[in-house]
Structures are given as structure tokens and as C-alpha cells.
mmCIF file of C-alpha atoms in Angstrom:
data_model
loop_
_atom_site.group_PDB
_atom_site.id
_atom_site.type_symbol
_atom_site.label_atom_id
_atom_site.label_comp_id
_atom_site.label_asym_id
_atom_site.label_seq_id
_atom_site.Cartn_x
_atom_site.Cartn_y
_atom_site.Cartn_z
ATOM 1 C CA MET C 21 -0.296 0.136 0.346
ATOM 2 C CA HIS C 22 1.221 3.644 -0.812
ATOM 3 C CA LEU C 23 1.520 6.699 1.194
ATOM 4 C CA HIS C 24 -1.257 8.185 -0.299
ATOM 5 C CA ASP C 25 -3.619 5.104 0.164
ATOM 6 C CA VAL C 26 -2.559 4.615 3.785
ATOM 7 C CA TRP C 27 -3.272 8.379 4.105
ATOM 8 C CA PHE C 28 -6.931 8.149 2.632
ATOM 9 C CA VAL C 29 -7.183 5.928 5.440
ATOM 10 C CA LEU C 30 -6.123 8.040 8.108
ATOM 11 C CA ILE C 31 -8.570 11.053 7.066
ATOM 12 C CA ALA C 32 -11.414 8.341 6.673
ATOM 13 C CA VAL C 33 -10.172 7.740 10.510
ATOM 14 C CA LEU C 34 -10.425 11.424 11.779
ATOM 15 C CA TRP C 35 -13.690 12.467 10.273
ATOM 16 C CA THR C 36 -15.073 9.070 11.436
ATOM 17 C CA GLY C 37 -13.667 10.709 14.637
ATOM 18 C CA TYR C 38 -15.519 13.519 14.368
ATOM 19 C CA PHE C 39 -19.077 12.734 13.405
ATOM 20 C CA PHE C 40 -18.665 9.918 16.203
ATOM 21 C CA LEU C 41 -17.248 12.662 18.714
ATOM 22 C CA GLU C 42 -18.726 15.231 17.651
ATOM 23 C CA GLY C 43 -22.685 13.542 16.473
ATOM 24 C CA PHE C 44 -23.642 13.316 19.813
ATOM 25 C CA ASP C 45 -22.139 16.183 20.921
ATOM 26 C CA PHE C 46 -24.495 18.558 18.159
ATOM 27 C CA GLY C 47 -27.432 16.085 18.899
ATOM 28 C CA ILE C 48 -26.810 17.322 22.959
ATOM 29 C CA GLY C 49 -27.508 20.907 21.535
ATOM 30 C CA VAL C 50 -30.574 19.943 19.473
ATOM 31 C CA LEU C 51 -31.684 18.275 22.732
ATOM 32 C CA THR C 52 -31.998 21.233 23.983
ATOM 33 C CA LYS C 53 -35.224 22.334 23.054
ATOM 34 C CA LEU C 54 -36.604 18.341 22.121
ATOM 35 C CA LEU C 55 -36.450 17.031 25.665
ATOM 36 C CA ALA C 56 -35.544 19.096 27.913
ATOM 37 C CA ARG C 57 -38.536 21.034 29.879
ATOM 38 C CA ASP C 58 -37.001 24.167 31.646
ATOM 39 C CA ARG C 59 -34.208 25.756 31.776
ATOM 40 C CA LYS C 60 -32.756 23.720 34.330
ATOM 41 C CA GLU C 61 -32.707 20.561 32.298
ATOM 42 C CA ARG C 62 -31.473 21.961 29.907
ATOM 43 C CA ARG C 63 -28.627 22.563 32.347
ATOM 44 C CA VAL C 64 -28.205 19.587 32.726
ATOM 45 C CA LEU C 65 -27.569 18.604 28.706
ATOM 46 C CA ILE C 66 -25.395 21.080 28.017
ATOM 47 C CA ASN C 67 -23.377 19.811 31.616
ATOM 48 C CA THR C 68 -23.200 16.216 29.709
ATOM 49 C CA ILE C 69 -21.430 17.599 26.886
ATOM 50 C CA GLY C 70 -19.546 20.060 29.237
ATOM 51 C CA PRO C 71 -15.792 19.038 29.508
ATOM 52 C CA VAL C 72 -15.384 17.614 26.198
ATOM 53 C CA TRP C 73 -17.128 19.281 23.499
ATOM 54 C CA ASP C 74 -14.291 21.781 22.322
ATOM 55 C CA GLY C 75 -12.306 18.204 22.325
ATOM 56 C CA ASN C 76 -14.004 17.244 19.842
ATOM 57 C CA GLU C 77 -13.594 19.466 17.969
ATOM 58 C CA VAL C 78 -9.460 19.095 17.334
ATOM 59 C CA TRP C 79 -10.182 15.589 15.011
ATOM 60 C CA LEU C 80 -12.060 18.213 12.883
ATOM 61 C CA LEU C 81 -9.377 20.458 12.936
ATOM 62 C CA SER C 82 -7.325 17.200 12.863
ATOM 63 C CA ALA C 83 -8.884 16.555 9.843
ATOM 64 C CA ALA C 84 -9.119 19.487 7.979
ATOM 65 C CA GLY C 85 -4.933 20.115 8.770
ATOM 66 C CA ALA C 86 -3.994 16.264 7.760
ATOM 67 C CA THR C 87 -6.739 17.288 4.189
ATOM 68 C CA PHE C 88 -5.140 20.004 3.057
ATOM 69 C CA ALA C 89 -0.932 18.670 3.509
ATOM 70 C CA ALA C 90 -1.656 15.016 2.493
ATOM 71 C CA PHE C 91 -4.103 16.056 -0.179
ATOM 72 C CA PRO C 92 -3.724 19.460 -1.475
ATOM 73 C CA ASP C 93 -5.525 19.583 -5.014
ATOM 74 C CA TRP C 94 -8.620 17.765 -2.466
ATOM 75 C CA TYR C 95 -8.277 20.163 -0.184
ATOM 76 C CA ALA C 96 -8.726 23.137 -3.090
ATOM 77 C CA THR C 97 -10.988 22.053 -4.928
ATOM 78 C CA LEU C 98 -13.175 20.530 -1.418
ATOM 79 C CA PHE C 99 -13.465 24.383 0.643
ATOM 80 C CA SER C 100 -13.373 26.390 -2.836
ATOM 81 C CA GLY C 101 -16.544 24.477 -4.157
ATOM 82 C CA PHE C 102 -18.682 24.120 -0.654
ATOM 83 C CA TYR C 103 -17.656 27.689 -0.124
ATOM 84 C CA LEU C 104 -20.918 28.172 1.868
ATOM 85 C CA PRO C 105 -21.805 25.350 3.613
ATOM 86 C CA PHE C 106 -18.565 25.230 4.974
ATOM 87 C CA LEU C 107 -18.316 29.458 6.061
ATOM 88 C CA LEU C 108 -22.432 28.577 6.862
ATOM 89 C CA ILE C 109 -20.125 25.735 9.554
ATOM 90 C CA LEU C 110 -17.757 28.088 10.576
ATOM 91 C CA VAL C 111 -19.553 30.486 11.551
ATOM 92 C CA CYS C 112 -21.861 28.238 13.207
ATOM 93 C CA LEU C 113 -18.999 26.356 15.290
ATOM 94 C CA ILE C 114 -18.115 29.732 16.547
ATOM 95 C CA LEU C 115 -21.008 31.122 17.708
ATOM 96 C CA ARG C 116 -21.485 27.253 19.485
ATOM 97 C CA GLY C 117 -18.537 28.013 20.892
ATOM 98 C CA VAL C 118 -19.113 31.435 22.200
ATOM 99 C CA ALA C 119 -22.743 30.361 23.618
ATOM 100 C CA PHE C 120 -20.591 27.163 25.190
ATOM 101 C CA GLU C 121 -19.183 30.062 27.006
ATOM 102 C CA TYR C 122 -21.049 33.252 27.964
ATOM 103 C CA ARG C 123 -24.814 31.260 28.701
ATOM 104 C CA SER C 124 -24.572 31.649 32.355
ATOM 105 C CA LYS C 125 -21.648 35.208 33.120
ATOM 106 C CA ARG C 126 -24.772 36.985 33.426
ATOM 107 C CA PRO C 127 -28.436 36.055 35.953
ATOM 108 C CA GLU C 128 -30.585 37.769 33.613
ATOM 109 C CA GLU C 129 -33.226 34.753 31.879
ATOM 110 C CA ARG C 130 -33.597 36.784 28.337
ATOM 111 C CA TRP C 131 -29.421 36.628 28.606
ATOM 112 C CA GLN C 132 -29.422 32.901 29.152
ATOM 113 C CA ARG C 133 -32.157 31.783 26.582
ATOM 114 C CA ASN C 134 -30.464 33.725 24.137
ATOM 115 C CA TRP C 135 -27.612 31.783 24.550
ATOM 116 C CA GLU C 136 -29.373 28.491 24.277
ATOM 117 C CA HIS C 137 -31.295 29.236 21.547
ATOM 118 C CA THR C 138 -27.942 29.925 19.965
ATOM 119 C CA ILE C 139 -26.771 26.119 20.952
ATOM 120 C CA PHE C 140 -30.108 24.709 19.647
ATOM 121 C CA TRP C 141 -29.738 26.633 16.419
ATOM 122 C CA THR C 142 -25.584 25.890 15.751
ATOM 123 C CA SER C 143 -25.877 22.403 17.091
ATOM 124 C CA LEU C 144 -29.225 21.712 14.195
ATOM 125 C CA ILE C 145 -27.189 23.294 11.047
ATOM 126 C CA PRO C 146 -23.906 21.509 10.367
ATOM 127 C CA SER C 147 -25.679 18.590 11.608
ATOM 128 C CA LEU C 148 -27.354 18.940 7.665
ATOM 129 C CA MET C 149 -24.632 20.417 6.660
ATOM 130 C CA TRP C 150 -22.212 17.993 6.891
ATOM 131 C CA GLY C 151 -24.340 15.099 5.134
ATOM 132 C CA PHE C 152 -25.590 17.430 2.296
ATOM 133 C CA VAL C 153 -21.615 18.011 1.926
ATOM 134 C CA PHE C 154 -20.747 14.265 1.842
ATOM 135 C CA ALA C 155 -23.503 13.580 -0.206
ATOM 136 C CA ASN C 156 -22.457 16.033 -3.062
ATOM 137 C CA VAL C 157 -18.477 15.021 -2.253
ATOM 138 C CA VAL C 158 -20.162 10.863 -2.908
ATOM 139 C CA GLN C 159 -22.679 11.788 -5.354
ATOM 140 C CA GLY C 160 -19.549 13.713 -7.963
ATOM 141 C CA VAL C 161 -19.442 17.778 -8.849
ATOM 142 C CA LYS C 162 -18.970 19.636 -11.662
ATOM 143 C CA ILE C 163 -15.235 19.451 -11.740
ATOM 144 C CA ASP C 164 -12.850 20.573 -14.529
ATOM 145 C CA ALA C 165 -10.136 19.571 -16.299
ATOM 146 C CA ASP C 166 -7.809 21.993 -13.799
ATOM 147 C CA MET C 167 -9.113 19.997 -11.068
ATOM 148 C CA GLU C 168 -11.853 23.234 -9.938
ATOM 149 C CA TYR C 169 -14.681 23.266 -9.224
ATOM 150 C CA ALA C 170 -16.627 24.754 -11.810
ATOM 151 C CA GLY C 171 -20.624 24.558 -10.568
ATOM 152 C CA ASN C 172 -22.729 26.895 -8.871
ATOM 153 C CA LEU C 173 -24.190 26.830 -4.767
ATOM 154 C CA ALA C 174 -28.275 25.331 -7.375
ATOM 155 C CA ASP C 175 -25.612 22.333 -9.033
ATOM 156 C CA LEU C 176 -25.228 21.863 -4.969
ATOM 157 C CA LEU C 177 -29.346 21.662 -3.749
ATOM 158 C CA ASN C 178 -30.017 17.712 -5.121
ATOM 159 C CA PRO C 179 -32.284 15.324 -3.860
ATOM 160 C CA TYR C 180 -29.925 13.058 -2.629
ATOM 161 C CA ALA C 181 -27.798 15.640 -1.000
ATOM 162 C CA LEU C 182 -30.961 16.493 0.780
ATOM 163 C CA LEU C 183 -31.406 13.349 1.726
ATOM 164 C CA GLY C 184 -28.403 13.287 3.230
ATOM 165 C CA ALA C 185 -28.752 16.187 5.447
ATOM 166 C CA LEU C 186 -31.406 14.763 7.002
ATOM 167 C CA VAL C 187 -29.679 11.857 7.913
ATOM 168 C CA THR C 188 -26.324 13.142 9.102
ATOM 169 C CA LEU C 189 -29.637 15.596 10.758
ATOM 170 C CA ALA C 190 -31.944 12.503 12.170
ATOM 171 C CA LEU C 191 -28.477 10.543 13.495
ATOM 172 C CA PHE C 192 -26.939 13.155 15.189
ATOM 173 C CA THR C 193 -29.554 13.450 17.293
ATOM 174 C CA PHE C 194 -30.438 10.214 18.018
ATOM 175 C CA HIS C 195 -26.749 9.544 19.092
ATOM 176 C CA GLY C 196 -27.210 12.328 21.072
ATOM 177 C CA THR C 197 -30.148 11.294 22.557
ATOM 178 C CA VAL C 198 -29.077 7.962 23.630
ATOM 179 C CA PHE C 199 -25.970 9.859 25.203
ATOM 180 C CA ALA C 200 -28.185 12.298 27.256
ATOM 181 C CA ALA C 201 -29.841 8.252 28.703
ATOM 182 C CA LEU C 202 -26.577 6.946 29.667
ATOM 183 C CA LYS C 203 -25.152 10.514 30.911
ATOM 184 C CA THR C 204 -28.441 11.347 32.922
ATOM 185 C CA VAL C 205 -30.739 9.839 35.797
ATOM 186 C CA GLY C 206 -34.215 10.693 36.938
ATOM 187 C CA ASP C 207 -36.914 11.477 34.798
ATOM 188 C CA ILE C 208 -34.684 13.279 32.147
ATOM 189 C CA ARG C 209 -33.114 10.036 31.239
ATOM 190 C CA VAL C 210 -36.890 8.059 30.725
ATOM 191 C CA ARG C 211 -37.601 10.634 28.524
ATOM 192 C CA ALA C 212 -34.815 10.165 26.449
ATOM 193 C CA ARG C 213 -34.785 6.547 26.050
ATOM 194 C CA ARG C 214 -38.599 7.053 25.448
ATOM 195 C CA LEU C 215 -37.442 9.312 22.437
ATOM 196 C CA ALA C 216 -34.783 7.680 20.539
ATOM 197 C CA LEU C 217 -37.750 4.823 20.346
ATOM 198 C CA GLY C 218 -39.157 7.048 18.180
ATOM 199 C CA LEU C 219 -35.713 9.245 16.737
ATOM 200 C CA GLY C 220 -34.229 5.471 16.398
ATOM 201 C CA ALA C 221 -37.154 4.347 13.945
ATOM 202 C CA VAL C 222 -36.925 7.301 11.541
ATOM 203 C CA THR C 223 -33.508 7.773 11.394
ATOM 204 C CA ALA C 224 -33.440 4.205 10.539
ATOM 205 C CA VAL C 225 -36.028 4.547 7.658
ATOM 206 C CA LEU C 226 -34.138 8.061 6.162
ATOM 207 C CA ALA C 227 -30.605 5.766 6.679
ATOM 208 C CA LEU C 228 -32.074 2.871 4.516
ATOM 209 C CA GLY C 229 -33.086 4.709 1.859
ATOM 210 C CA PHE C 230 -30.109 6.958 1.324
ATOM 211 C CA LEU C 231 -27.809 3.908 1.641
ATOM 212 C CA ALA C 232 -29.112 1.760 -0.903
ATOM 213 C CA TRP C 233 -29.382 4.783 -2.934
ATOM 214 C CA THR C 234 -25.673 5.483 -2.187
ATOM 215 C CA GLN C 235 -24.746 1.732 -2.783
ATOM 216 C CA ALA C 236 -26.840 1.536 -6.260
ATOM 217 C CA ASP C 237 -25.388 4.306 -7.028
ATOM 218 C CA ASN C 238 -21.463 3.970 -6.516
ATOM 219 C CA GLY C 239 -21.795 0.776 -4.395
ATOM 220 C CA ASP C 240 -19.379 -2.546 -4.453
ATOM 221 C CA GLY C 241 -18.720 -5.238 -1.624
ATOM 222 C CA ALA C 242 -17.254 -3.706 0.334
ATOM 223 C CA SER C 243 -19.761 -0.661 1.245
ATOM 224 C CA LEU C 244 -22.467 -2.961 1.178
ATOM 225 C CA VAL C 245 -21.027 -5.087 4.141
ATOM 226 C CA ALA C 246 -21.185 -1.195 5.849
ATOM 227 C CA ALA C 247 -24.067 -0.312 4.645
ATOM 228 C CA VAL C 248 -25.262 -3.921 6.081
ATOM 229 C CA VAL C 249 -23.142 -3.146 9.912
ATOM 230 C CA ALA C 250 -25.396 0.366 9.699
ATOM 231 C CA VAL C 251 -28.173 -0.863 9.332
ATOM 232 C CA ALA C 252 -27.892 -3.407 12.094
ATOM 233 C CA ALA C 253 -26.304 -1.946 14.495
ATOM 234 C CA LEU C 254 -28.911 1.008 14.380
ATOM 235 C CA VAL C 255 -31.692 -1.891 15.077
ATOM 236 C CA THR C 256 -29.734 -2.801 17.394
ATOM 237 C CA ALA C 257 -29.115 0.192 19.379
ATOM 238 C CA VAL C 258 -33.005 1.120 19.100
ATOM 239 C CA GLY C 259 -33.606 -2.346 20.804
ATOM 240 C CA ALA C 260 -31.384 -2.108 23.406
ATOM 241 C CA VAL C 261 -31.961 1.382 24.318
ATOM 242 C CA ALA C 262 -35.540 -0.280 24.375
ATOM 243 C CA ALA C 263 -34.104 -2.582 27.248
ATOM 244 C CA GLY C 264 -32.667 -0.131 29.070
ATOM 245 C CA ARG C 265 -29.683 -1.287 27.842
ATOM 246 C CA GLU C 266 -28.255 2.724 27.233
ATOM 247 C CA GLY C 267 -24.520 1.737 27.362
ATOM 248 C CA TRP C 268 -24.854 -1.148 24.751
ATOM 249 C CA SER C 269 -27.529 1.188 22.886
ATOM 250 C CA PHE C 270 -24.602 4.134 22.551
ATOM 251 C CA THR C 271 -21.698 1.916 21.441
ATOM 252 C CA PHE C 272 -24.197 0.196 18.713
ATOM 253 C CA SER C 273 -25.517 4.367 17.758
ATOM 254 C CA GLY C 274 -21.791 4.859 17.810
ATOM 255 C CA VAL C 275 -21.028 1.746 15.357
ATOM 256 C CA THR C 276 -23.527 3.245 13.220
ATOM 257 C CA VAL C 277 -21.873 6.341 12.728
ATOM 258 C CA VAL C 278 -18.403 4.696 11.646
ATOM 259 C CA ALA C 279 -20.262 2.461 8.986
ATOM 260 C CA VAL C 280 -21.800 4.991 7.039
ATOM 261 C CA VAL C 281 -18.902 7.369 7.335
ATOM 262 C CA ALA C 282 -17.065 4.589 5.865
ATOM 263 C CA MET C 283 -19.327 3.427 3.640
ATOM 264 C CA LEU C 284 -18.908 7.042 2.161
ATOM 265 C CA PHE C 285 -15.551 6.323 2.240
ATOM 266 C CA LEU C 286 -14.862 2.780 0.989
ATOM 267 C CA THR C 287 -17.209 4.053 -2.314
ATOM 268 C CA LEU C 288 -15.019 7.281 -3.244
ATOM 269 C CA PHE C 289 -11.785 5.124 -2.889
ATOM 270 C CA PRO C 290 -9.474 5.662 -5.151
ATOM 271 C CA ASN C 291 -10.796 8.531 -6.095
ATOM 272 C CA VAL C 292 -11.660 11.638 -3.583
ATOM 273 C CA MET C 293 -13.648 14.067 -5.739
ATOM 274 C CA PRO C 294 -15.210 12.249 -8.761
ATOM 275 C CA SER C 295 -15.726 15.156 -11.290
ATOM 276 C CA SER C 296 -19.672 14.588 -12.942
ATOM 277 C CA LEU C 297 -18.674 16.169 -16.079
ATOM 278 C CA ASN C 298 -15.914 14.188 -16.932
ATOM 279 C CA GLU C 299 -14.109 10.908 -15.042
ATOM 280 C CA ALA C 300 -10.548 11.680 -16.700
ATOM 281 C CA TRP C 301 -11.344 14.489 -13.999
ATOM 282 C CA ASN C 302 -11.571 12.820 -11.292
ATOM 283 C CA LEU C 303 -10.011 14.355 -8.063
ATOM 284 C CA THR C 304 -7.832 10.601 -7.023
ATOM 285 C CA VAL C 305 -5.155 9.551 -3.890
ATOM 286 C CA THR C 306 -2.734 9.915 -6.643
ATOM 287 C CA ASN C 307 -3.085 13.502 -8.259
ATOM 288 C CA ALA C 308 -4.698 14.922 -5.462
ATOM 289 C CA ALA C 309 -1.718 13.342 -3.376
ATOM 290 C CA SER C 310 1.555 15.518 -2.133
ATOM 291 C CA THR C 311 4.669 14.441 -2.607
ATOM 292 C CA PRO C 312 5.714 11.301 -1.221
ATOM 293 C CA TYR C 313 8.850 12.832 1.537
ATOM 294 C CA THR C 314 5.600 14.849 2.509
ATOM 295 C CA LEU C 315 3.545 12.153 2.958
ATOM 296 C CA LYS C 316 6.407 10.704 5.198
ATOM 297 C CA ILE C 317 7.169 13.580 7.488
ATOM 298 C CA MET C 318 3.368 13.811 8.142
ATOM 299 C CA THR C 319 3.195 9.753 8.891
ATOM 300 C CA TRP C 320 6.523 10.445 11.541
ATOM 301 C CA CYS C 321 4.358 13.335 13.266
ATOM 302 C CA ALA C 322 0.903 11.489 13.347
ATOM 303 C CA GLY C 323 2.208 8.577 14.654
ATOM 304 C CA ILE C 324 3.694 10.493 17.627
ATOM 305 C CA ALA C 325 0.559 12.635 17.926
ATOM 306 C CA THR C 326 -1.976 10.485 17.767
ATOM 307 C CA PRO C 327 -1.765 8.737 21.033
ATOM 308 C CA VAL C 328 -1.314 11.241 22.676
ATOM 309 C CA VAL C 329 -4.700 12.352 21.662
ATOM 310 C CA LEU C 330 -6.534 9.245 21.900
ATOM 311 C CA LEU C 331 -4.857 9.492 25.667
ATOM 312 C CA TYR C 332 -6.276 12.575 26.919
ATOM 313 C CA GLN C 333 -9.518 11.860 25.556
ATOM 314 C CA GLY C 334 -9.758 8.715 26.723
ATOM 315 C CA TRP C 335 -8.701 9.783 30.074
ATOM 316 C CA THR C 336 -11.753 13.226 30.030
ATOM 317 C CA TYR C 337 -14.399 10.446 29.180
ATOM 318 C CA TRP C 338 -13.333 8.293 31.927
ATOM 319 C CA VAL C 339 -12.719 11.031 34.739
ATOM 320 C CA PHE C 340 -16.601 12.589 33.494
ATOM 321 C CA ARG C 341 -18.136 9.490 33.196
ATOM 322 C CA LYS C 342 -20.891 10.386 35.864
ATOM 323 C CA ARG C 343 -24.567 10.436 35.446
ATOM 324 C CA ILE C 344 -25.910 13.662 36.429
ATOM 325 C CA GLY C 345 -29.489 14.630 36.997
ATOM 326 C CA THR C 346 -31.655 17.972 38.433
ATOM 327 C CA GLN C 347 -30.603 16.979 41.257
ATOM 328 C CA HIS C 348 -26.692 18.836 40.879
ATOM 329 C CA ILE C 349 -28.374 21.570 39.400
ATOM 330 C CA ALA C 350 -28.151 24.522 42.031
ATOM 331 C CA ASP C 351 -31.187 26.914 41.864
ATOM 332 C CA ALA C 352 -29.123 29.912 42.166
ATOM 333 C CA GLN C 353 -29.248 31.851 39.059
ATOM 334 C CA HIS C 354 -26.281 34.326 40.322
ATOM 335 C CA VAL C 355 -23.500 32.721 39.787
ATOM 336 C CA ALA C 356 -21.439 31.779 36.627
ATOM 337 C CA ASP C 357 -19.563 29.391 35.601
ATOM 338 C CA ALA C 358 -16.153 29.292 33.828
ATOM 339 C CA ARG C 359 -16.588 26.626 31.752
ATOM 340 C CA PRO C 360 -20.500 24.599 31.029
ATOM 341 C CA VAL C 361 -19.879 21.810 33.558
ATOM 342 C CA ALA C 362 -19.684 24.327 36.677
ATOM 343 C CA ASP C 363 -23.153 24.718 36.269
ATOM 344 C CA ALA C 364 -23.168 20.298 37.974
#
């Protein structure tokens, strides 16, 4: 296997890790309106991701940085062609981080309510946009002979991409609902389990349609296996949450996310961005890659840095592994917490 193939796999792993972790993170943000009944319950939900949400975004930075260094032509075409969707995602991520930090800096109800609205919308919009972007990449976009995007925003608004957007929103919200059931106690946990059952059914219908469409257009044997694993894991996750086994449910909802992302990358390879104008103009792991020397240096750096990141994140999740509930939330609204988790 050549180094450019290795780096395609590593970038796929980075995106998978990002969607696995940030998926339930976004889902919790959406649940602040769907599940929480009052401000105290919203604080409980936010506190479940308070210690980890910013660490989860490291995976996005790593995926984008690795793409820039390993496949500069892929990076240039992707980020120029999807400039508006990526700009919208970036603005949402910035505002989302500010909302987490500023929500409790003042005691006024209107102040906190506005920031909670911000958390909801800046979680929902990226959940839609990521599916929209990746569905378009897999389907193929207008790339010319100079490896440049030759289309416009209207070209990206197609049924397959819109279905992909709904799938990631539903899947991330379901993933977040299971995480909420895993991390909370009391009435909010019970309601999270009930909501997960309904969301799981909706997600299964959307995902089955999207995966079947993807397989019919671009699939092979490997992608079919990934699709079957995704559907089986999703059904198992729903069954586990119905049985009150939130740990297993979260595990299998995570497997669903991993399998869906794996299927998308399997249908891409050896392309990184197919051209809908001419197959000869496809961006591939060969023609879009950096030099072998660059990839070799990157491999050494990744081999050193990746274990450190994994150990740090694993330690963080272990330290903050306990469940929380409304009884852990102080009634005093005038005490400003420095971090979202400090509410507990």
C-alpha cells in the first residue's frame, strides 16, 4: 500500500472520529429544545458535554489539516467548491463555542435564553450541512480539467444531498439522545429513552433509503458490507435503548455512525472527489496527493501525536463518566460558571 492510500485511510478515520464524537455533541445541542422542559434540564444536557465538546472539535481540525497537507488539490477544490456551506458551518461552530462560554455569565433570563437558542441552532445547522457536503462529494460535482470546481450553489441542491443532510441530522440527534440517556438520571433519562425509540425509527427509514441509493449508484462489495453493518447496528441500538441498556445502545449508535462514514469513503476510493463532468477529471488519491517525502514526514508526526490525543481524550471521558441530573444543578442563577460543566 502506498503512502497516499494510507493517508486516505487516516483521513477517513479522522472524519469518522469527528462524526462519532461531535455527532452526539450536536445531538445534545438539538435536544436542548426537543427534550429539556425547563432551564434546569437544559443545563443538565449542556453539562453532559461541558468537559468534552471542545476536545471533540480537535478531530475536525486534524481532518482538515491532514487533508490540506496530504491532498492539497482535494483540499483546494473541496473548500472552494463548498465555500458557502463551510462558511456557514464555521460561523455556527464559532457562535456555538461562544454560547457555551457566555450562557451563564449573566443571570438575566433573556440573556441565558438567547444563548440557549444559539446552542440549538448552531448544533442543528452543522448537522444538516455535513450530510449535505459529504453526499455531494460522494455523488460527484462539477470539476473541470484544471481540478477546479466549475459549478454553483444550485448544482449542490439535489435530492440525494438533501436526503444526506436529513440523515446526518437524524442520526446525530439519535446518537445524542442515547448519550443523554446514558449520562443522566431521573425523569430526563426516562424521557430520553422514549424519544430515542421514535428518533431511531425515523433515522432507520432515512438511513436505509440513503444507503440503498448510495450503494446503487457507487457501491461495491465492501460498501455493501458497511451498509449492512450500519443498518444492523442501528436496529440493535434501538433495541438496546428499549431494554434500558444505554451503554450498549450508545456503543451501537456509534457503530452506526462509523459504518455510515466508512461506506461513504469506500464508495469514494480511489477517488477523493469525483467529477460529474468527465471521469478523467476525477480527483484521485494519486493525482491530488502531496509528494512522498511530505507524506513520510506527516506519517512520523501522526504516529507521535495521535496516541497523545487519544490518551488525553480517553482520560477526559473517564474522569467525567458519572451521570448527572437536576438534583446536581444549583438553583442559584446568579452564580456564573466559568465552564458549562461547572453548573453541576
